[in-house]
Amino acid sequence: MRIGEAAAAAALTPRAVRYYEQQGLLEARRTPSGHREYGLSDIRRLRTLRELLEAGLTIADVRSFAHVLDPAPAEGAAAVPPADGAPESCEVRDVSLRRLADLEDRIDALTQLRDRLAAGIADRFGEAFDPAP
Amino acid sequence: MRIGEAAAAAALTPRAVRYYEQQGLLEARRTPSGHREYGLSDIRRLRTLRELLEAGLTIADVRSFAHVLDPAPAEGAAAVPPADGAPESCEVRDVSLRRLADLEDRIDALTQLRDRLAAGIADRFGEAFDPAP
DNA sequence: CTTGAACTTGACGTGGGCGTCAAGTTCTAC
DNA sequence: GTAGAACTTGACGCCCACGTCAAGTTCAAG
């Protein structure tokens, strides 16, 4: 499957897909002639990227989450080659935790707005709203 | 309180505050000489705006939520003057509901990412993480 | 083999959210 | 009154996430 079809399948444009690749959010196999080739896993990835960007994340945000979007390299193999002592691992961990905290702050802010919006709607148009189950 | 102090109190710049006003997110009283005057409620408003924009909303998003950010005009007075029949009220309601749905989609996307990120961290660095209480 | 659609890289254009400089006015302190 | 900080509007600049055009290559159909 080439870029046009893949982009359509993920509700994107070829331009956006190439841009994501250029930004390191994606890698694509190439045919001998140079055309990009995509599979089903790529489409899932593209859809995830679209959702996250539509949700307000930046390319840089998503890039910093990239390792989480990968299929997670099975439990058997060593997740991180123990070639390094610990500092790099710790730093990655710390960055990940900060990112997680940022994300939770964002979710909290949006959730508070959601509640205020729902309350405002209820005030103006009646109380008949499900308080989000 | 003028714009410099107000901006600082909301962790913004005067430039951003003027821009928000120009975009219709805010109104400011003026001194006879033309300087903008702000009060505590304005600062709360500015802080809310900053949080929402940092959370990834656009100016247009926030503008469409503007009526919810207002102090909600007391229960006593008619919320919406019944001068109109219903169509305008219905449209406002529908737009609000669509916005609410959009917001919930965003929250869902971010929450799913949060879960994946937390799972990824747990996989790589150990299981000792609180699953967000 | 030809034609047209789809693909390639490269470069320029665009809108949003400001930063920043410009030129002038007003406030505050001495 | 006068210096300097803070304010005003206006205009240009910048980065991001692409859109869009350009010029050339490759693929699929007839």
Short mmCIF file of C-alpha atoms (C1' of nucleotides) in Angstrom, two decimals:
data_model
loop_
_atom_site.label_atom_id
_atom_site.label_comp_id
_atom_site.label_asym_id
_atom_site.label_seq_id
_atom_site.Cartn_x
_atom_site.Cartn_y
_atom_site.Cartn_z
CA MET A 1 0.00 0.00 0.00
CA ARG A 2 1.45 3.34 -1.01
CA ILE A 3 1.20 6.76 0.49
CA GLY A 4 -2.04 7.94 -1.11
CA GLU A 5 -4.04 4.96 0.02
CA ALA A 6 -2.40 4.88 3.44
CA ALA A 7 -3.03 8.56 4.01
CA ALA A 8 -6.69 8.19 3.01
CA ALA A 9 -7.06 5.19 5.31
CA ALA A 10 -5.89 7.33 8.22
CA ALA A 11 -7.88 10.40 7.14
CA LEU A 12 -4.71 12.30 6.36
CA THR A 13 -3.06 13.77 3.27
CA PRO A 14 0.12 12.43 1.66
CA ARG A 15 1.73 15.74 2.54
CA ALA A 16 1.01 15.25 6.24
CA VAL A 17 2.33 11.70 6.16
CA ARG A 18 5.59 12.77 4.53
CA TYR A 19 5.86 15.57 7.05
CA TYR A 20 5.42 13.17 9.96
CA GLU A 21 8.14 10.97 8.49
CA GLN A 22 10.45 13.92 8.07
CA GLN A 23 9.78 14.82 11.70
CA GLY A 24 10.72 11.34 12.82
CA LEU A 25 7.28 10.18 13.87
CA LEU A 26 7.25 7.40 11.32
CA GLU A 27 9.53 5.27 9.16
CA ALA A 28 8.53 3.83 5.81
CA ARG A 29 9.93 0.99 3.74
CA ARG A 30 10.73 1.91 0.19
CA THR A 31 10.15 0.05 -3.06
CA PRO A 32 13.25 -0.35 -5.26
CA SER A 33 12.05 2.65 -7.22
CA GLY A 34 11.81 4.82 -4.14
CA HIS A 35 8.07 4.82 -3.41
CA ARG A 36 7.03 4.52 0.21
CA GLU A 37 5.30 1.28 1.23
CA TYR A 38 2.89 1.05 4.17
CA GLY A 39 1.23 -1.82 6.02
CA LEU A 40 -1.64 -2.15 8.48
CA SER A 41 0.54 -1.36 11.48
CA ASP A 42 1.59 1.87 9.77
CA ILE A 43 -2.02 2.82 9.32
CA ARG A 44 -2.73 2.23 12.99
CA ARG A 45 0.25 4.38 13.78
CA LEU A 46 -0.95 7.12 11.46
CA ARG A 47 -4.40 7.06 13.01
CA THR A 48 -2.90 7.34 16.46
CA LEU A 49 -0.77 10.26 15.31
CA ARG A 50 -3.80 12.00 13.85
CA GLU A 51 -5.80 11.54 17.03
CA LEU A 52 -3.02 12.89 19.20
CA LEU A 53 -2.39 15.90 17.00
CA GLU A 54 -6.10 16.60 16.80
CA ALA A 55 -6.19 16.37 20.58
CA GLY A 56 -3.83 19.32 20.67
CA LEU A 57 -0.40 17.72 21.04
CA THR A 58 2.49 19.10 19.04
CA ILE A 59 4.85 17.11 16.85
CA ALA A 60 7.49 17.52 19.55
CA ASP A 61 5.07 16.16 22.15
CA VAL A 62 4.29 13.14 20.06
CA ARG A 63 7.95 12.57 19.27
CA SER A 64 8.74 12.48 22.94
CA PHE A 65 6.07 9.79 23.32
CA ALA A 66 7.27 7.85 20.30
CA HIS A 67 8.75 4.97 22.26
CA VAL A 68 5.38 4.34 23.85
CA LEU A 69 3.68 4.13 20.48
CA ASP A 70 5.93 1.31 19.37
CA PRO A 71 4.55 -2.22 19.77
CA ALA A 72 6.60 -2.56 22.99
CA PRO A 73 9.40 -5.06 22.23
CA ALA A 74 8.05 -8.23 23.85
CA GLU A 75 8.76 -9.10 27.46
CA GLY A 76 11.37 -11.77 26.73
CA ALA A 77 14.10 -9.60 25.27
CA ALA A 78 15.86 -7.08 27.47
CA ALA A 79 13.83 -3.92 27.08
CA VAL A 80 16.90 -1.72 27.32
CA PRO A 81 20.30 -3.25 26.52
CA PRO A 82 22.15 -3.12 29.86
CA ALA A 83 25.19 -1.72 28.09
CA ASP A 84 24.88 1.49 30.08
CA GLY A 85 25.11 1.72 33.82
CA ALA A 86 22.04 3.67 34.82
CA PRO A 87 22.27 7.44 34.15
CA GLU A 88 20.81 7.31 30.65
CA SER A 89 18.05 4.99 31.77
CA CYS A 90 17.27 7.26 34.69
CA GLU A 91 17.13 10.29 32.46
CA VAL A 92 14.76 8.63 30.03
CA ARG A 93 12.65 7.58 32.98
CA ASP A 94 12.62 11.10 34.42
CA VAL A 95 11.73 12.66 31.11
CA SER A 96 8.94 10.13 30.68
CA LEU A 97 7.60 10.90 34.13
CA ARG A 98 7.65 14.62 33.45
CA ARG A 99 5.82 14.02 30.21
CA LEU A 100 3.28 11.92 32.03
CA ALA A 101 2.77 14.68 34.58
CA ASP A 102 2.38 17.27 31.80
CA LEU A 103 -0.18 15.08 30.16
CA GLU A 104 -2.14 14.69 33.36
CA ASP A 105 -2.11 18.46 33.87
CA ARG A 106 -3.54 18.86 30.41
CA ILE A 107 -6.20 16.27 31.01
CA ASP A 108 -7.10 17.94 34.29
CA ALA A 109 -7.42 21.35 32.64
CA LEU A 110 -9.62 19.97 29.88
CA THR A 111 -11.70 17.98 32.36
CA GLN A 112 -12.31 21.06 34.47
CA LEU A 113 -13.35 22.96 31.37
CA ARG A 114 -15.59 20.07 30.39
CA ASP A 115 -17.31 20.23 33.76
CA ARG A 116 -17.74 23.98 33.54
CA LEU A 117 -19.08 23.72 30.03
CA ALA A 118 -21.51 20.98 31.01
CA ALA A 119 -22.63 23.02 34.01
CA GLY A 120 -23.09 26.08 31.85
CA ILE A 121 -25.17 24.16 29.35
CA ALA A 122 -27.28 22.72 32.13
CA ASP A 123 -27.82 26.18 33.60
CA ARG A 124 -28.95 27.62 30.31
CA PHE A 125 -30.82 24.78 28.69
CA GLY A 126 -32.12 22.63 31.52
CA GLU A 127 -30.78 19.99 33.85
CA ALA A 128 -31.33 16.98 31.61
CA PHE A 129 -27.72 16.01 31.00
CA ASP A 130 -25.91 12.85 31.87
CA PRO A 131 -22.95 13.82 34.03
CA ALA A 132 -20.60 11.72 31.86
CA PRO A 133 -20.75 8.14 33.14
CA MET B 1 -4.15 47.28 38.25
CA ARG B 2 -2.75 47.83 34.78
CA ILE B 3 -1.69 45.45 32.10
CA GLY B 4 1.87 44.77 33.17
CA GLU B 5 0.94 43.76 36.68
CA ALA B 6 -2.12 41.82 35.54
CA ALA B 7 -0.15 39.92 32.93
CA ALA B 8 2.54 39.02 35.45
CA ALA B 9 -0.11 37.88 37.94
CA ALA B 10 -1.42 35.46 35.32
CA ALA B 11 2.05 34.42 34.12
CA LEU B 12 1.47 36.06 30.76
CA THR B 13 2.98 38.94 28.82
CA PRO B 14 1.22 42.25 28.11
CA ARG B 15 1.42 41.34 24.45
CA ALA B 16 -0.53 38.12 25.01
CA VAL B 17 -3.15 39.92 27.09
CA ARG B 18 -3.71 42.55 24.39
CA TYR B 19 -3.89 39.81 21.82
CA TYR B 20 -6.55 37.96 23.81
CA GLU B 21 -8.54 41.16 24.05
CA GLN B 22 -8.21 41.76 20.33
CA GLN B 23 -9.44 38.21 19.77
CA GLY B 24 -12.49 38.83 21.91
CA LEU B 25 -11.52 36.62 24.85
CA LEU B 26 -11.49 39.52 27.25
CA GLU B 27 -12.75 43.06 27.74
CA ALA B 28 -10.93 45.69 29.72
CA ARG B 29 -12.06 48.94 31.31
CA ARG B 30 -10.01 51.95 30.35
CA THR B 31 -8.74 54.85 32.40
CA PRO B 32 -9.61 58.32 31.01
CA SER B 33 -6.15 58.40 29.45
CA GLY B 34 -6.67 55.10 27.66
CA HIS B 35 -4.75 52.65 29.83
CA ARG B 36 -6.36 49.27 30.45
CA GLU B 37 -7.55 48.56 34.00
CA TYR B 38 -7.87 45.05 35.43
CA GLY B 39 -9.37 43.58 38.58
CA LEU B 40 -9.17 40.26 40.39
CA SER B 41 -11.85 38.65 38.26
CA ASP B 42 -9.88 39.60 35.16
CA ILE B 43 -6.84 37.87 36.58
CA ARG B 44 -8.82 34.71 37.23
CA ARG B 45 -10.04 34.91 33.69
CA LEU B 46 -6.52 35.36 32.35
CA ARG B 47 -5.27 32.40 34.36
CA THR B 48 -8.08 30.27 33.00
CA LEU B 49 -7.24 31.37 29.48
CA ARG B 50 -3.59 30.52 29.95
CA GLU B 51 -4.42 27.08 31.32
CA LEU B 52 -6.73 26.30 28.44
CA LEU B 53 -4.30 27.49 25.80
CA GLU B 54 -1.47 25.59 27.44
CA ALA B 55 -3.72 22.54 27.43
CA GLY B 56 -3.77 22.75 23.67
CA LEU B 57 -6.97 24.66 22.89
CA THR B 58 -6.91 27.33 20.21
CA ILE B 59 -8.14 30.90 20.56
CA ALA B 60 -11.16 29.92 18.50
CA ASP B 61 -11.88 26.99 20.82
CA VAL B 62 -11.73 29.21 23.86
CA ARG B 63 -13.85 31.87 22.20
CA SER B 64 -16.56 29.31 21.58
CA PHE B 65 -16.47 28.50 25.28
CA ALA B 66 -16.46 32.13 26.33
CA HIS B 67 -20.01 32.18 27.66
CA VAL B 68 -19.13 29.38 30.05
CA LEU B 69 -16.19 31.30 31.45
CA ASP B 70 -18.42 34.18 32.46
CA PRO B 71 -19.61 34.26 36.09
CA ALA B 72 -22.96 32.81 34.97
CA PRO B 73 -25.57 35.58 35.42
CA ALA B 74 -27.23 34.56 38.72
CA GLU B 75 -30.22 32.24 38.83
CA GLY B 76 -32.79 34.94 39.53
CA ALA B 77 -32.67 36.78 36.24
CA ALA B 78 -33.78 35.09 33.08
CA ALA B 79 -30.67 33.45 31.70
CA VAL B 80 -31.68 34.19 28.14
CA PRO B 81 -34.19 36.97 27.49
CA PRO B 82 -37.21 35.14 26.02
CA ALA B 83 -37.44 37.73 23.26
CA ASP B 84 -36.67 35.08 20.67
CA GLY B 85 -38.78 32.06 20.03
CA ALA B 86 -36.37 29.15 20.16
CA PRO B 87 -34.23 28.72 17.02
CA GLU B 88 -31.32 30.85 18.21
CA SER B 89 -31.37 29.25 21.60
CA CYS B 90 -31.43 25.81 20.02
CA GLU B 91 -28.50 26.63 17.81
CA VAL B 92 -26.42 27.88 20.71
CA ARG B 93 -27.36 24.75 22.58
CA ASP B 94 -26.38 22.50 19.68
CA VAL B 95 -23.07 24.25 19.17
CA SER B 96 -22.38 23.94 22.86
CA LEU B 97 -23.16 20.25 22.79
CA ARG B 98 -20.90 19.70 19.82
CA ARG B 99 -18.14 21.56 21.60
CA LEU B 100 -18.71 19.43 24.66
CA ALA B 101 -18.45 16.28 22.56
CA ASP B 102 -15.26 17.54 20.90
CA LEU B 103 -13.80 18.23 24.28
CA GLU B 104 -14.65 14.77 25.53
CA ASP B 105 -13.05 13.23 22.45
CA ARG B 106 -9.91 15.19 23.20
CA ILE B 107 -9.92 14.13 26.81
CA ASP B 108 -10.42 10.51 25.76
CA ALA B 109 -7.52 10.65 23.30
CA LEU B 110 -5.22 12.17 25.89
CA THR B 111 -6.38 9.73 28.56
CA GLN B 112 -5.67 6.79 26.29
CA LEU B 113 -2.24 8.18 25.58
CA ARG B 114 -1.72 8.70 29.28
CA ASP B 115 -2.54 5.06 29.94
CA ARG B 116 -0.23 3.89 27.19
CA LEU B 117 2.55 6.12 28.41
CA ALA B 118 2.11 4.92 31.99
CA ALA B 119 2.09 1.31 30.80
CA GLY B 120 5.19 1.91 28.74
CA ILE B 121 6.99 3.42 31.70
CA ALA B 122 5.94 0.56 33.91
CA ASP B 123 7.17 -1.96 31.33
CA ARG B 124 10.56 -0.31 31.05
CA PHE B 125 11.24 0.90 34.56
CA GLY B 126 9.29 -1.33 36.90
CA GLU B 127 5.73 -1.77 38.07
CA ALA B 128 5.86 0.72 40.95
CA PHE B 129 3.45 3.30 39.63
CA ASP B 130 0.19 4.46 41.05
CA PRO B 131 -2.47 3.84 38.37
CA ALA B 132 -3.79 7.37 38.76
CA PRO B 133 -6.25 7.37 41.68
"C1'" DC C 1 4.37 3.06 -26.47
"C1'" DT C 2 1.59 6.63 -24.86
"C1'" DT C 3 -1.22 8.84 -21.55
"C1'" DG C 4 -2.59 10.11 -17.10
"C1'" DA C 5 -2.58 9.23 -12.24
"C1'" DA C 6 0.32 8.74 -8.43
"C1'" DC C 7 4.74 9.26 -6.57
"C1'" DT C 8 9.39 11.75 -5.56
"C1'" DT C 9 12.08 15.95 -3.53
"C1'" DG C 10 12.34 20.91 -3.05
"C1'" DA C 11 10.73 25.32 -2.26
"C1'" DC C 12 7.50 28.77 -1.19
"C1'" DG C 13 2.89 30.21 1.02
"C1'" DT C 14 -0.36 30.36 5.05
"C1'" DG C 15 -2.72 30.98 9.61
"C1'" DG C 16 -2.32 30.90 14.56
"C1'" DG C 17 -0.11 32.76 18.71
"C1'" DC C 18 2.41 35.46 19.95
"C1'" DG C 19 7.69 38.31 20.17
"C1'" DT C 20 9.65 42.45 18.99
"C1'" DC C 21 10.78 46.81 17.32
"C1'" DA C 22 8.86 51.72 16.30
"C1'" DA C 23 7.01 56.03 17.56
"C1'" DG C 24 4.34 58.36 20.42
"C1'" DT C 25 1.69 59.26 25.19
"C1'" DT C 26 1.20 58.89 30.17
"C1'" DC C 27 2.56 57.84 34.76
"C1'" DT C 28 5.88 57.99 38.75
"C1'" DA C 29 9.79 59.81 41.21
"C1'" DC C 30 12.87 63.08 42.18
"C1'" DG D 1 10.15 69.99 35.15
"C1'" DT D 2 12.48 66.08 33.65
"C1'" DA D 3 14.19 61.24 33.35
"C1'" DG D 4 12.73 56.79 32.90
"C1'" DA D 5 9.33 53.19 33.28
"C1'" DA D 6 5.02 51.66 31.64
"C1'" DC D 7 1.41 52.25 28.49
"C1'" DT D 8 -0.80 52.94 23.62
"C1'" DT D 9 -1.46 51.34 18.54
"C1'" DG D 10 0.68 49.57 14.37
"C1'" DA D 11 3.51 46.76 11.75
"C1'" DC D 12 6.76 43.32 10.80
"C1'" DG D 13 8.93 38.66 12.11
"C1'" DC D 14 8.95 33.85 13.64
"C1'" DC D 15 7.71 28.91 14.34
"C1'" DC D 16 4.59 25.21 13.49
"C1'" DA D 17 1.80 22.09 10.76
"C1'" DC D 18 0.92 21.64 7.04
"C1'" DG D 19 -1.13 23.36 1.71
"C1'" DT D 20 0.40 24.13 -2.71
"C1'" DC D 21 2.95 24.63 -6.80
"C1'" DA D 22 7.07 22.97 -9.62
"C1'" DA D 23 9.67 19.70 -12.15
"C1'" DG D 24 10.79 15.33 -12.72
"C1'" DT D 25 10.04 9.84 -12.15
"C1'" DT D 26 7.27 5.70 -11.92
"C1'" DC D 27 3.18 2.96 -12.21
"C1'" DA D 28 -1.31 0.94 -14.43
"C1'" DA D 29 -4.29 0.94 -18.36
"C1'" DG D 30 -5.24 0.68 -23.07
#
